[in-house]
């Protein structure tokens, strides 16, 4: 009984890690030059987003847990400097550094929702959301189909944390992405 109680109170933690090597490599792959001075900016941003995320971490993961998602003890997320040819992606969870920290949280939650769908222990829970969407939107291209359940989960999580009006404003940014 104690183990069940401890598991119930256990909360997933998202850890932010800035890696200048990773940032430099993505810059190189994007055809951009990485200045050594950017590494300190990355280290500073890691501290800033870690402190900011702290007030949302438990709210976000507890909400997704109530939907039946299985969440591990921790996940890692990597901030990088913005690059012209790079959009955020889920594996490894990578996102651009921005001054608008609410916007960063929105992006991170979106990418986490992709991660939830790829996490093997969520196969059954995600299938319940995935199958009806695939049936209803079978004529849409694959990237749109894949984003519909992610956007639904993202929107729900952001509304839970920020409220409807602010969540919708944060989600407006995503409308220019493919899919």
CSV table of C-alpha atoms in Angstrom, one decimal:
chain,number,residue,atom,x,y,z
A,1,UNK,CA,0.0,0.0,0.0
A,2,UNK,CA,2.9,2.4,0.7
A,3,UNK,CA,4.3,1.9,-2.8
A,4,UNK,CA,0.9,2.7,-4.4
A,5,UNK,CA,0.7,5.9,-2.3
A,6,UNK,CA,4.2,6.9,-3.2
A,7,UNK,CA,3.5,6.3,-6.9
A,8,UNK,CA,0.4,8.4,-6.7
A,9,UNK,CA,2.3,11.4,-5.4
A,10,UNK,CA,5.2,10.9,-7.8
A,11,UNK,CA,5.4,13.7,-10.3
A,12,UNK,CA,7.3,13.8,-13.6
A,13,UNK,CA,10.0,16.4,-13.9
A,14,UNK,CA,11.2,18.1,-17.1
A,15,UNK,CA,14.9,19.0,-17.0
A,16,UNK,CA,16.3,21.6,-19.3
A,17,UNK,CA,19.8,21.1,-20.6
A,18,UNK,CA,21.7,23.6,-22.7
A,19,UNK,CA,24.5,21.9,-24.7
A,20,UNK,CA,26.7,24.3,-26.7
A,21,UNK,CA,27.9,21.3,-28.7
A,22,UNK,CA,24.4,20.4,-29.7
A,23,UNK,CA,23.5,24.0,-30.5
A,24,UNK,CA,26.7,24.4,-32.5
A,25,UNK,CA,26.0,21.2,-34.5
A,26,UNK,CA,22.4,22.3,-35.3
A,27,UNK,CA,23.8,25.7,-36.4
A,28,UNK,CA,26.3,23.9,-38.7
A,29,UNK,CA,23.6,21.7,-40.1
A,30,UNK,CA,21.5,24.8,-40.8
A,31,UNK,CA,24.3,26.5,-42.6
A,32,UNK,CA,24.7,29.1,-39.9
A,33,UNK,CA,27.8,30.1,-37.9
A,34,UNK,CA,27.8,29.6,-34.1
A,35,UNK,CA,29.7,32.3,-32.2
A,36,UNK,CA,31.4,31.2,-29.0
A,37,UNK,CA,29.7,34.0,-27.1
A,38,UNK,CA,26.3,32.2,-27.7
A,39,UNK,CA,27.3,29.5,-25.3
A,40,UNK,CA,27.0,31.8,-22.3
A,41,UNK,CA,23.6,33.0,-23.5
A,42,UNK,CA,22.5,29.4,-23.7
A,43,UNK,CA,23.7,28.6,-20.2
A,44,UNK,CA,21.8,31.7,-18.9
A,45,UNK,CA,18.7,30.8,-20.8
A,46,UNK,CA,18.7,27.3,-19.3
A,47,UNK,CA,18.7,28.8,-15.8
A,48,UNK,CA,15.9,31.2,-16.7
A,49,UNK,CA,13.6,28.7,-18.3
A,50,UNK,CA,14.3,26.2,-15.5
A,51,UNK,CA,13.1,28.7,-12.9
A,52,UNK,CA,10.1,29.8,-15.0
A,53,UNK,CA,9.0,26.2,-15.8
A,54,UNK,CA,9.1,25.2,-12.1
A,55,UNK,CA,5.7,26.9,-11.5
A,56,UNK,CA,4.1,24.9,-14.4
A,57,UNK,CA,5.8,21.5,-14.2
A,58,UNK,CA,3.5,19.8,-11.7
A,59,UNK,CA,0.3,21.4,-13.2
A,60,UNK,CA,1.1,20.2,-16.7
A,61,UNK,CA,2.2,16.7,-15.9
A,62,UNK,CA,-0.6,16.2,-13.4
A,63,UNK,CA,-3.2,17.3,-16.0
A,64,UNK,CA,-1.9,14.8,-18.6
A,65,UNK,CA,-1.8,12.1,-16.0
A,66,UNK,CA,-5.5,12.6,-15.4
A,67,UNK,CA,-6.1,11.8,-19.1
A,68,UNK,CA,-4.6,8.4,-18.5
A,69,UNK,CA,-1.2,9.1,-19.9
A,70,UNK,CA,1.7,7.2,-18.3
A,71,UNK,CA,4.6,9.5,-17.6
A,72,UNK,CA,8.2,8.6,-16.7
A,73,UNK,CA,10.2,10.1,-13.8
A,74,UNK,CA,11.8,12.7,-16.0
A,75,UNK,CA,12.2,14.0,-19.5
A,76,UNK,CA,14.9,16.2,-21.0
A,77,UNK,CA,14.5,19.3,-23.1
A,78,UNK,CA,17.2,21.2,-25.0
A,79,UNK,CA,17.0,24.9,-25.8
A,80,UNK,CA,18.9,26.1,-28.8
A,81,UNK,CA,19.4,29.4,-30.5
A,82,UNK,CA,16.9,30.1,-33.2
A,83,UNK,CA,17.8,29.0,-36.7
A,84,UNK,CA,16.1,29.9,-39.9
A,85,UNK,CA,15.6,26.4,-41.1
A,86,UNK,CA,14.9,24.7,-37.8
A,87,UNK,CA,11.5,24.3,-36.1
A,88,UNK,CA,11.0,22.8,-32.7
A,89,UNK,CA,11.0,19.0,-32.6
A,90,UNK,CA,10.2,16.2,-30.0
A,91,UNK,CA,13.0,13.7,-30.1
A,92,UNK,CA,15.2,14.9,-28.5
A,93,UNK,CA,12.8,17.6,-27.3
A,94,UNK,CA,14.4,20.7,-28.9
A,95,UNK,CA,13.1,24.2,-29.0
A,96,UNK,CA,14.3,27.7,-29.8
A,97,UNK,CA,15.2,30.2,-27.0
A,98,UNK,CA,12.8,33.2,-26.9
A,99,UNK,CA,12.2,36.1,-24.7
A,100,UNK,CA,8.5,35.3,-24.4
A,101,UNK,CA,8.7,32.5,-21.8
A,102,UNK,CA,5.0,31.8,-22.0
A,103,UNK,CA,5.6,31.1,-25.7
A,104,UNK,CA,8.4,28.8,-24.8
A,105,UNK,CA,6.2,26.9,-22.4
A,106,UNK,CA,3.6,26.6,-25.1
A,107,UNK,CA,6.2,25.2,-27.6
A,108,UNK,CA,7.6,22.8,-25.0
A,109,UNK,CA,4.1,21.5,-24.1
A,110,UNK,CA,3.4,21.0,-27.8
A,111,UNK,CA,6.6,19.0,-28.2
A,112,UNK,CA,5.8,17.1,-25.0
A,113,UNK,CA,2.5,16.0,-26.5
A,114,UNK,CA,4.4,14.6,-29.5
A,115,UNK,CA,6.6,12.7,-26.9
A,116,UNK,CA,3.5,11.4,-25.2
A,117,UNK,CA,2.4,9.8,-28.4
A,118,UNK,CA,5.8,8.3,-29.0
A,119,UNK,CA,6.2,6.9,-25.5
A,120,UNK,CA,5.5,3.2,-25.7
A,121,UNK,CA,3.6,3.0,-22.5
A,122,UNK,CA,1.0,5.4,-23.9
A,123,UNK,CA,0.2,3.3,-26.9
A,124,UNK,CA,-3.3,2.2,-25.7
A,125,UNK,CA,-4.3,5.6,-24.3
A,126,UNK,CA,-3.2,7.5,-27.4
A,127,UNK,CA,-4.8,5.0,-29.8
A,128,UNK,CA,-8.2,6.0,-28.3
A,129,UNK,CA,-7.5,9.6,-29.5
A,130,UNK,CA,-5.6,8.7,-32.7
A,131,UNK,CA,-7.9,6.2,-34.4
A,132,UNK,CA,-11.1,8.4,-34.6
A,133,UNK,CA,-9.0,11.3,-35.9
A,134,UNK,CA,-7.4,9.1,-38.5
A,135,UNK,CA,-10.8,7.9,-39.6
A,136,UNK,CA,-12.4,11.3,-39.7
A,137,UNK,CA,-9.5,13.0,-41.4
A,138,UNK,CA,-8.2,10.2,-43.7
A,139,UNK,CA,-8.1,12.5,-46.7
A,140,UNK,CA,-5.6,14.9,-45.0
A,141,UNK,CA,-1.9,14.6,-45.5
A,142,UNK,CA,0.1,12.6,-42.9
A,143,UNK,CA,1.7,15.6,-41.1
A,144,UNK,CA,-1.7,17.2,-40.6
A,145,UNK,CA,-3.1,13.9,-39.3
A,146,UNK,CA,-0.2,13.5,-36.9
A,147,UNK,CA,-0.6,17.0,-35.6
A,148,UNK,CA,-4.4,17.0,-34.9
A,149,UNK,CA,-4.2,14.8,-31.7
A,150,UNK,CA,-1.1,16.7,-30.6
A,151,UNK,CA,-2.8,20.0,-31.0
A,152,UNK,CA,-5.9,18.7,-29.1
A,153,UNK,CA,-3.7,17.6,-26.2
A,154,UNK,CA,-1.6,20.8,-26.3
A,155,UNK,CA,-4.7,23.1,-26.4
A,156,UNK,CA,-6.3,21.2,-23.5
A,157,UNK,CA,-3.1,21.4,-21.4
A,158,UNK,CA,-2.5,25.1,-22.1
A,159,UNK,CA,-6.1,26.0,-21.3
A,160,UNK,CA,-5.7,24.1,-18.1
A,161,UNK,CA,-2.6,26.1,-17.1
A,162,UNK,CA,-3.1,29.5,-18.7
A,163,UNK,CA,-6.9,29.7,-19.2
A,164,UNK,CA,-8.7,29.8,-22.6
A,165,UNK,CA,-7.9,33.3,-23.8
A,166,UNK,CA,-4.2,33.2,-23.1
A,167,UNK,CA,-3.9,29.6,-24.4
A,168,UNK,CA,-5.5,30.6,-27.7
A,169,UNK,CA,-3.2,33.6,-28.1
A,170,UNK,CA,-0.2,31.3,-27.5
A,171,UNK,CA,-1.4,28.8,-30.0
A,172,UNK,CA,-1.8,31.4,-32.8
A,173,UNK,CA,2.0,31.2,-33.3
A,174,UNK,CA,1.6,27.5,-34.4
A,175,UNK,CA,-0.7,28.4,-37.3
A,176,UNK,CA,2.2,29.2,-39.6
A,177,UNK,CA,3.8,25.8,-39.2
A,178,UNK,CA,3.3,23.0,-41.8
A,179,UNK,CA,0.3,20.8,-41.0
